[in-house]
PDB file of N, CA and C in Angstrom:
ATOM      1  N   UNK A   1      -5.081 -34.714 -15.805  1.00  0.00           N
ATOM      2  CA  UNK A   1      -4.650 -33.848 -16.057  1.00  0.00           C
ATOM      3  C   UNK A   1      -6.768 -33.499 -15.163  1.00  0.00           C
ATOM      4  N   UNK A   2      -7.038 -32.400 -14.635  1.00  0.00           N
ATOM      5  CA  UNK A   2      -8.247 -31.872 -13.991  1.00  0.00           C
ATOM      6  C   UNK A   2      -9.157 -31.065 -14.449  1.00  0.00           C
ATOM      7  N   UNK A   3      -9.926 -31.201 -14.940  1.00  0.00           N
ATOM      8  CA  UNK A   3     -11.246 -30.323 -15.342  1.00  0.00           C
ATOM      9  C   UNK A   3     -11.457 -28.966 -14.576  1.00  0.00           C
ATOM     10  N   UNK A   4     -12.235 -28.017 -15.652  1.00  0.00           N
ATOM     11  CA  UNK A   4     -12.280 -26.887 -14.503  1.00  0.00           C
ATOM     12  C   UNK A   4     -12.975 -27.065 -13.113  1.00  0.00           C
ATOM     13  N   UNK A   5     -13.871 -27.927 -13.347  1.00  0.00           N
ATOM     14  CA  UNK A   5     -15.318 -28.558 -11.756  1.00  0.00           C
ATOM     15  C   UNK A   5     -13.706 -28.376 -10.346  1.00  0.00           C
ATOM     16  N   UNK A   6     -12.799 -29.471 -10.914  1.00  0.00           N
ATOM     17  CA  UNK A   6     -11.836 -30.553  -9.762  1.00  0.00           C
ATOM     18  C   UNK A   6     -10.794 -28.802  -9.731  1.00  0.00           C
ATOM     19  N   UNK A   7     -10.479 -27.830 -10.372  1.00  0.00           N
ATOM     20  CA  UNK A   7     -10.155 -26.983  -9.859  1.00  0.00           C
ATOM     21  C   UNK A   7     -10.445 -25.987  -9.527  1.00  0.00           C
ATOM     22  N   UNK A   8     -11.906 -25.695  -9.601  1.00  0.00           N
ATOM     23  CA  UNK A   8     -12.811 -24.933  -8.234  1.00  0.00           C
ATOM     24  C   UNK A   8     -12.559 -25.088  -6.926  1.00  0.00           C
ATOM     25  N   UNK A   9     -12.875 -26.961  -6.437  1.00  0.00           N
ATOM     26  CA  UNK A   9     -12.398 -27.022  -5.570  1.00  0.00           C
ATOM     27  C   UNK A   9     -11.280 -27.073  -5.253  1.00  0.00           C
ATOM     28  N   UNK A  10     -10.016 -27.348  -5.507  1.00  0.00           N
ATOM     29  CA  UNK A  10      -8.953 -26.612  -5.164  1.00  0.00           C
ATOM     30  C   UNK A  10      -8.445 -25.098  -4.870  1.00  0.00           C
ATOM     31  N   UNK A  11      -8.859 -25.044  -5.761  1.00  0.00           N
ATOM     32  CA  UNK A  11      -9.019 -24.186  -5.625  1.00  0.00           C
ATOM     33  C   UNK A  11     -10.090 -22.666  -4.365  1.00  0.00           C
ATOM     34  N   UNK A  12     -10.668 -23.356  -4.157  1.00  0.00           N
ATOM     35  CA  UNK A  12     -11.572 -22.904  -3.451  1.00  0.00           C
ATOM     36  C   UNK A  12     -11.206 -23.475  -1.244  1.00  0.00           C
ATOM     37  N   UNK A  13     -10.436 -24.713  -1.943  1.00  0.00           N
ATOM     38  CA  UNK A  13      -9.566 -24.824  -0.443  1.00  0.00           C
ATOM     39  C   UNK A  13      -7.988 -24.250  -0.801  1.00  0.00           C
ATOM     40  N   UNK A  14      -7.525 -23.531  -0.914  1.00  0.00           N
ATOM     41  CA  UNK A  14      -6.583 -22.046  -1.053  1.00  0.00           C
ATOM     42  C   UNK A  14      -7.102 -21.438  -0.601  1.00  0.00           C
ATOM     43  N   UNK A  15      -8.454 -21.245  -0.956  1.00  0.00           N
ATOM     44  CA  UNK A  15      -8.629 -19.994  -0.204  1.00  0.00           C
ATOM     45  C   UNK A  15      -9.877 -20.329   0.962  1.00  0.00           C
ATOM     46  N   UNK A  16      -9.717 -21.159   1.018  1.00  0.00           N
ATOM     47  CA  UNK A  16      -9.595 -21.263   3.077  1.00  0.00           C
ATOM     48  C   UNK A  16      -8.931 -21.034   3.731  1.00  0.00           C
ATOM     49  N   UNK A  17      -7.898 -21.347   3.603  1.00  0.00           N
ATOM     50  CA  UNK A  17      -6.708 -21.640   3.428  1.00  0.00           C
ATOM     51  C   UNK A  17      -5.657 -20.334   3.520  1.00  0.00           C
ATOM     52  N   UNK A  18      -5.916 -19.280   2.696  1.00  0.00           N
ATOM     53  CA  UNK A  18      -5.398 -18.258   2.715  1.00  0.00           C
ATOM     54  C   UNK A  18      -6.783 -16.776   3.186  1.00  0.00           C
ATOM     55  N   UNK A  19      -7.799 -18.053   4.190  1.00  0.00           N
ATOM     56  CA  UNK A  19      -9.088 -17.144   4.574  1.00  0.00           C
ATOM     57  C   UNK A  19      -9.668 -15.494   4.234  1.00  0.00           C
ATOM     58  N   UNK A  20     -10.120 -15.700   2.517  1.00  0.00           N
ATOM     59  CA  UNK A  20     -10.700 -15.479   1.307  1.00  0.00           C
ATOM     60  C   UNK A  20     -12.117 -16.690   2.021  1.00  0.00           C
ATOM     61  N   UNK A  21     -12.820 -16.374   2.065  1.00  0.00           N
ATOM     62  CA  UNK A  21     -14.259 -17.407   2.797  1.00  0.00           C
ATOM     63  C   UNK A  21     -15.276 -17.179   1.516  1.00  0.00           C
ATOM     64  N   UNK A  22     -15.541 -15.377   1.140  1.00  0.00           N
ATOM     65  CA  UNK A  22     -16.309 -15.605  -0.015  1.00  0.00           C
ATOM     66  C   UNK A  22     -15.805 -15.899  -1.339  1.00  0.00           C
ATOM     67  N   UNK A  23     -14.212 -16.380  -1.176  1.00  0.00           N
ATOM     68  CA  UNK A  23     -14.104 -16.368  -2.566  1.00  0.00           C
ATOM     69  C   UNK A  23     -13.945 -17.741  -2.478  1.00  0.00           C
ATOM     70  N   UNK A  24     -13.938 -18.841  -1.257  1.00  0.00           N
ATOM     71  CA  UNK A  24     -13.866 -19.957  -1.312  1.00  0.00           C
ATOM     72  C   UNK A  24     -15.392 -20.251  -1.583  1.00  0.00           C
ATOM     73  N   UNK A  25     -16.500 -19.750  -1.288  1.00  0.00           N
ATOM     74  CA  UNK A  25     -17.544 -20.140  -0.876  1.00  0.00           C
ATOM     75  C   UNK A  25     -18.383 -20.179  -2.555  1.00  0.00           C
ATOM     76  N   UNK A  26     -17.801 -18.947  -4.109  1.00  0.00           N
ATOM     77  CA  UNK A  26     -17.604 -18.896  -4.635  1.00  0.00           C
ATOM     78  C   UNK A  26     -17.875 -20.217  -5.639  1.00  0.00           C
ATOM     79  N   UNK A  27     -15.508 -20.693  -5.510  1.00  0.00           N
ATOM     80  CA  UNK A  27     -15.435 -21.834  -5.835  1.00  0.00           C
ATOM     81  C   UNK A  27     -16.470 -23.151  -6.100  1.00  0.00           C
ATOM     82  N   UNK A  28     -16.550 -23.099  -4.566  1.00  0.00           N
ATOM     83  CA  UNK A  28     -18.210 -24.745  -4.296  1.00  0.00           C
ATOM     84  C   UNK A  28     -18.501 -23.547  -4.731  1.00  0.00           C
ATOM     85  N   UNK A  29     -19.420 -23.255  -4.873  1.00  0.00           N
ATOM     86  CA  UNK A  29     -20.952 -22.618  -5.376  1.00  0.00           C
ATOM     87  C   UNK A  29     -20.880 -23.480  -7.251  1.00  0.00           C
ATOM     88  N   UNK A  30     -19.276 -22.895  -8.217  1.00  0.00           N
ATOM     89  CA  UNK A  30     -18.975 -23.977  -9.299  1.00  0.00           C
ATOM     90  C   UNK A  30     -18.944 -25.429  -8.964  1.00  0.00           C
ATOM     91  N   UNK A  31     -18.207 -25.822  -7.786  1.00  0.00           N
ATOM     92  CA  UNK A  31     -17.660 -27.183  -7.870  1.00  0.00           C
ATOM     93  C   UNK A  31     -18.758 -27.739  -7.991  1.00  0.00           C
ATOM     94  N   UNK A  32     -20.050 -28.216  -7.173  1.00  0.00           N
ATOM     95  CA  UNK A  32     -20.701 -28.163  -6.962  1.00  0.00           C
ATOM     96  C   UNK A  32     -21.987 -29.213  -7.497  1.00  0.00           C
ATOM     97  N   UNK A  33     -22.157 -29.071  -9.234  1.00  0.00           N
ATOM     98  CA  UNK A  33     -22.691 -30.165 -10.293  1.00  0.00           C
ATOM     99  C   UNK A  33     -21.914 -31.358  -9.100  1.00  0.00           C
ATOM    100  N   UNK A  34     -20.316 -31.352  -9.720  1.00  0.00           N
ATOM    101  CA  UNK A  34     -19.685 -32.925  -9.824  1.00  0.00           C
ATOM    102  C   UNK A  34     -19.718 -33.302  -8.176  1.00  0.00           C
ATOM    103  N   UNK A  35     -19.613 -32.316  -7.247  1.00  0.00           N
ATOM    104  CA  UNK A  35     -19.122 -33.248  -5.397  1.00  0.00           C
ATOM    105  C   UNK A  35     -20.168 -32.931  -5.184  1.00  0.00           C
ATOM    106  N   UNK A  36     -21.469 -32.521  -5.032  1.00  0.00           N
ATOM    107  CA  UNK A  36     -22.372 -32.566  -4.409  1.00  0.00           C
ATOM    108  C   UNK A  36     -22.954 -33.553  -3.216  1.00  0.00           C
ATOM    109  N   UNK A  37     -22.233 -34.846  -4.428  1.00  0.00           N
ATOM    110  CA  UNK A  37     -22.418 -36.620  -3.638  1.00  0.00           C
ATOM    111  C   UNK A  37     -21.868 -36.644  -2.449  1.00  0.00           C
ATOM    112  N   UNK A  38     -20.375 -35.584  -2.594  1.00  0.00           N
ATOM    113  CA  UNK A  38     -19.098 -36.038  -1.520  1.00  0.00           C
ATOM    114  C   UNK A  38     -18.855 -35.788  -0.223  1.00  0.00           C
ATOM    115  N   UNK A  39     -19.133 -36.828   0.441  1.00  0.00           N
ATOM    116  CA  UNK A  39     -19.259 -35.782   2.437  1.00  0.00           C
ATOM    117  C   UNK A  39     -18.856 -34.939   2.386  1.00  0.00           C
ATOM    118  N   UNK A  40     -17.402 -34.976   2.034  1.00  0.00           N
ATOM    119  CA  UNK A  40     -16.304 -34.052   2.800  1.00  0.00           C
ATOM    120  C   UNK A  40     -16.932 -32.855   1.729  1.00  0.00           C
ATOM    121  N   UNK A  41     -16.930 -32.772   1.000  1.00  0.00           N
ATOM    122  CA  UNK A  41     -16.971 -31.819  -0.048  1.00  0.00           C
ATOM    123  C   UNK A  41     -18.803 -30.824   0.000  1.00  0.00           C
ATOM    124  N   UNK A  42     -19.675 -31.379   1.022  1.00  0.00           N
ATOM    125  CA  UNK A  42     -20.349 -30.520   1.259  1.00  0.00           C
ATOM    126  C   UNK A  42     -20.273 -30.226   3.262  1.00  0.00           C
ATOM    127  N   UNK A  43     -19.941 -31.005   3.749  1.00  0.00           N
ATOM    128  CA  UNK A  43     -19.149 -30.224   4.979  1.00  0.00           C
ATOM    129  C   UNK A  43     -18.389 -28.700   4.407  1.00  0.00           C
ATOM    130  N   UNK A  44     -17.394 -29.130   3.951  1.00  0.00           N
ATOM    131  CA  UNK A  44     -16.268 -27.823   3.368  1.00  0.00           C
ATOM    132  C   UNK A  44     -17.570 -26.516   3.606  1.00  0.00           C
ATOM    133  N   UNK A  45     -18.637 -26.537   2.247  1.00  0.00           N
ATOM    134  CA  UNK A  45     -18.809 -26.167   1.744  1.00  0.00           C
ATOM    135  C   UNK A  45     -20.163 -25.169   2.019  1.00  0.00           C
ATOM    136  N   UNK A  46     -20.909 -26.246   3.511  1.00  0.00           N
ATOM    137  CA  UNK A  46     -21.800 -25.968   4.219  1.00  0.00           C
ATOM    138  C   UNK A  46     -20.398 -25.085   5.041  1.00  0.00           C
ATOM    139  N   UNK A  47     -20.085 -25.727   5.568  1.00  0.00           N
ATOM    140  CA  UNK A  47     -19.842 -24.813   6.792  1.00  0.00           C
ATOM    141  C   UNK A  47     -19.091 -23.690   5.931  1.00  0.00           C
ATOM    142  N   UNK A  48     -18.697 -23.369   5.227  1.00  0.00           N
ATOM    143  CA  UNK A  48     -18.131 -21.654   4.511  1.00  0.00           C
ATOM    144  C   UNK A  48     -19.529 -21.179   4.555  1.00  0.00           C
ATOM    145  N   UNK A  49     -20.354 -21.475   4.269  1.00  0.00           N
ATOM    146  CA  UNK A  49     -21.524 -20.529   3.903  1.00  0.00           C
ATOM    147  C   UNK A  49     -21.928 -20.144   5.469  1.00  0.00           C
ATOM    148  N   UNK A  50     -21.475 -20.999   6.164  1.00  0.00           N
ATOM    149  CA  UNK A  50     -22.107 -20.563   8.172  1.00  0.00           C
ATOM    150  C   UNK A  50     -21.171 -20.082   8.072  1.00  0.00           C
ATOM    151  N   UNK A  51     -19.775 -19.815   7.863  1.00  0.00           N
ATOM    152  CA  UNK A  51     -18.778 -19.181   8.273  1.00  0.00           C
ATOM    153  C   UNK A  51     -19.194 -17.854   8.059  1.00  0.00           C
ATOM    154  N   UNK A  52     -19.074 -17.212   7.379  1.00  0.00           N
ATOM    155  CA  UNK A  52     -19.362 -15.890   6.581  1.00  0.00           C
ATOM    156  C   UNK A  52     -20.771 -15.447   6.805  1.00  0.00           C
ATOM    157  N   UNK A  53     -22.539 -16.682   6.718  1.00  0.00           N
ATOM    158  CA  UNK A  53     -22.748 -16.010   7.420  1.00  0.00           C
ATOM    159  C   UNK A  53     -23.475 -15.429   9.491  1.00  0.00           C
ATOM    160  N   UNK A  54     -22.305 -16.107   9.944  1.00  0.00           N
ATOM    161  CA  UNK A  54     -21.976 -15.502  10.730  1.00  0.00           C
ATOM    162  C   UNK A  54     -21.079 -14.349  11.139  1.00  0.00           C
ATOM    163  N   UNK A  55     -19.860 -14.475  10.429  1.00  0.00           N
ATOM    164  CA  UNK A  55     -18.829 -12.995  10.475  1.00  0.00           C
ATOM    165  C   UNK A  55     -19.746 -11.806   9.403  1.00  0.00           C
ATOM    166  N   UNK A  56     -20.886 -11.718   8.456  1.00  0.00           N
ATOM    167  CA  UNK A  56     -22.091 -10.580   8.847  1.00  0.00           C
ATOM    168  C   UNK A  56     -22.698 -10.509   9.444  1.00  0.00           C
ATOM    169  N   UNK A  57     -23.070 -11.220  10.364  1.00  0.00           N
ATOM    170  CA  UNK A  57     -24.098 -10.833  11.726  1.00  0.00           C
ATOM    171  C   UNK A  57     -23.387 -10.837  11.922  1.00  0.00           C
ATOM    172  N   UNK A  58     -22.215 -10.733  13.045  1.00  0.00           N
ATOM    173  CA  UNK A  58     -21.427 -10.529  13.903  1.00  0.00           C
ATOM    174  C   UNK A  58     -21.345  -8.587  13.261  1.00  0.00           C
ATOM    175  N   UNK A  59     -20.600  -8.820  12.306  1.00  0.00           N
ATOM    176  CA  UNK A  59     -20.179  -7.295  11.562  1.00  0.00           C
ATOM    177  C   UNK A  59     -21.930  -6.585  11.673  1.00  0.00           C
ATOM    178  N   UNK A  60     -22.970  -6.853  11.528  1.00  0.00           N
ATOM    179  CA  UNK A  60     -24.237  -5.858  12.039  1.00  0.00           C
ATOM    180  C   UNK A  60     -24.021  -5.196  13.524  1.00  0.00           C
ATOM    181  N   UNK A  61     -23.866  -6.396  14.168  1.00  0.00           N
ATOM    182  CA  UNK A  61     -24.553  -6.582  15.363  1.00  0.00           C
ATOM    183  C   UNK A  61     -23.175  -5.041  15.643  1.00  0.00           C
ATOM    184  N   UNK A  62     -22.051  -5.597  15.352  1.00  0.00           N
ATOM    185  CA  UNK A  62     -20.930  -4.782  15.867  1.00  0.00           C
ATOM    186  C   UNK A  62     -21.245  -3.587  15.313  1.00  0.00           C
ATOM    187  N   UNK A  63     -21.559  -2.829  14.480  1.00  0.00           N
ATOM    188  CA  UNK A  63     -22.525  -1.333  13.670  1.00  0.00           C
ATOM    189  C   UNK A  63     -23.351  -0.730  14.408  1.00  0.00           C
ATOM    190  N   UNK A  64     -24.176  -1.618  13.864  1.00  0.00           N
ATOM    191  CA  UNK A  64     -25.398  -1.124  15.021  1.00  0.00           C
ATOM    192  C   UNK A  64     -25.027  -1.118  16.603  1.00  0.00           C
ATOM    193  N   UNK A  65     -24.175  -1.322  17.659  1.00  0.00           N
ATOM    194  CA  UNK A  65     -23.739  -0.778  18.893  1.00  0.00           C
ATOM    195  C   UNK A  65     -22.928   0.234  18.536  1.00  0.00           C
ATOM    196  N   UNK A  66     -22.396   0.510  17.428  1.00  0.00           N
ATOM    197  CA  UNK A  66     -21.697   1.835  16.983  1.00  0.00           C
ATOM    198  C   UNK A  66     -22.698   2.684  17.004  1.00  0.00           C
ATOM    199  N   UNK A  67     -23.672   2.473  16.247  1.00  0.00           N
ATOM    200  CA  UNK A  67     -24.375   3.688  15.924  1.00  0.00           C
ATOM    201  C   UNK A  67     -25.176   4.065  17.934  1.00  0.00           C
ATOM    202  N   UNK A  68     -25.509   3.032  17.971  1.00  0.00           N
ATOM    203  CA  UNK A  68     -25.947   3.379  19.159  1.00  0.00           C
ATOM    204  C   UNK A  68     -25.243   4.343  20.103  1.00  0.00           C
ATOM    205  N   UNK A  69     -24.234   4.080  20.023  1.00  0.00           N
ATOM    206  CA  UNK A  69     -23.442   4.803  20.916  1.00  0.00           C
ATOM    207  C   UNK A  69     -23.316   5.962  20.524  1.00  0.00           C
ATOM    208  N   UNK A  70     -23.057   6.640  19.802  1.00  0.00           N
ATOM    209  CA  UNK A  70     -23.291   7.492  18.877  1.00  0.00           C
ATOM    210  C   UNK A  70     -24.693   8.407  19.097  1.00  0.00           C
ATOM    211  N   UNK A  71     -25.630   7.857  18.772  1.00  0.00           N
ATOM    212  CA  UNK A  71     -27.246   8.394  19.288  1.00  0.00           C
ATOM    213  C   UNK A  71     -27.183   9.026  20.532  1.00  0.00           C
ATOM    214  N   UNK A  72     -26.828   8.088  21.875  1.00  0.00           N
ATOM    215  CA  UNK A  72     -26.665   8.109  23.640  1.00  0.00           C
ATOM    216  C   UNK A  72     -25.785   9.316  24.043  1.00  0.00           C
ATOM    217  N   UNK A  73     -25.007   8.768  22.949  1.00  0.00           N
ATOM    218  CA  UNK A  73     -23.643  10.206  23.854  1.00  0.00           C
ATOM    219  C   UNK A  73     -23.977  11.825  23.442  1.00  0.00           C
ATOM    220  N   UNK A  74     -25.425  12.059  22.735  1.00  0.00           N
ATOM    221  CA  UNK A  74     -25.729  13.851  23.098  1.00  0.00           C
ATOM    222  C   UNK A  74     -24.858  14.549  22.531  1.00  0.00           C
ATOM    223  N   UNK A  75     -23.882  14.548  21.742  1.00  0.00           N
ATOM    224  CA  UNK A  75     -22.893  15.670  20.728  1.00  0.00           C
ATOM    225  C   UNK A  75     -21.827  15.234  21.985  1.00  0.00           C
ATOM    226  N   UNK A  76     -21.943  14.187  22.871  1.00  0.00           N
ATOM    227  CA  UNK A  76     -20.144  13.864  23.722  1.00  0.00           C
ATOM    228  C   UNK A  76     -19.180  13.590  22.451  1.00  0.00           C
ATOM    229  N   UNK A  77     -18.385  13.064  22.865  1.00  0.00           N
ATOM    230  CA  UNK A  77     -17.356  12.301  22.732  1.00  0.00           C
ATOM    231  C   UNK A  77     -18.064  11.411  22.349  1.00  0.00           C
ATOM    232  N   UNK A  78     -17.469  10.259  21.600  1.00  0.00           N
ATOM    233  CA  UNK A  78     -18.582   8.357  21.587  1.00  0.00           C
ATOM    234  C   UNK A  78     -17.136   7.441  21.342  1.00  0.00           C
ATOM    235  N   UNK A  79     -17.551   7.009  22.723  1.00  0.00           N
ATOM    236  CA  UNK A  79     -16.439   5.599  22.679  1.00  0.00           C
ATOM    237  C   UNK A  79     -16.418   4.663  21.725  1.00  0.00           C
ATOM    238  N   UNK A  80     -15.417   4.116  20.994  1.00  0.00           N
ATOM    239  CA  UNK A  80     -15.858   3.301  20.083  1.00  0.00           C
ATOM    240  C   UNK A  80     -15.083   1.668  20.890  1.00  0.00           C
ATOM    241  N   UNK A  81     -16.100   0.574  20.931  1.00  0.00           N
ATOM    242  CA  UNK A  81     -15.778  -0.613  21.215  1.00  0.00           C
ATOM    243  C   UNK A  81     -15.281  -1.275  20.221  1.00  0.00           C
TER     244      UNK A  81
END
């Protein structure tokens, strides 16, 4: 039978499979104490956190571009990309 941290690790893997990276990061944080010395665990955990950071940065850049286009349009119709 699996303990709670092992279940969290497997739930993190399932969350990654379902592309729920924020959920996976939460499960990884819960399981970190038990698996912190396992290289494959650290790689998965850190890669997931990096992916989240990159996705957030891309989202912010895209929103900034939309705001700039709206300001520059000077009341005209704005083209969103």
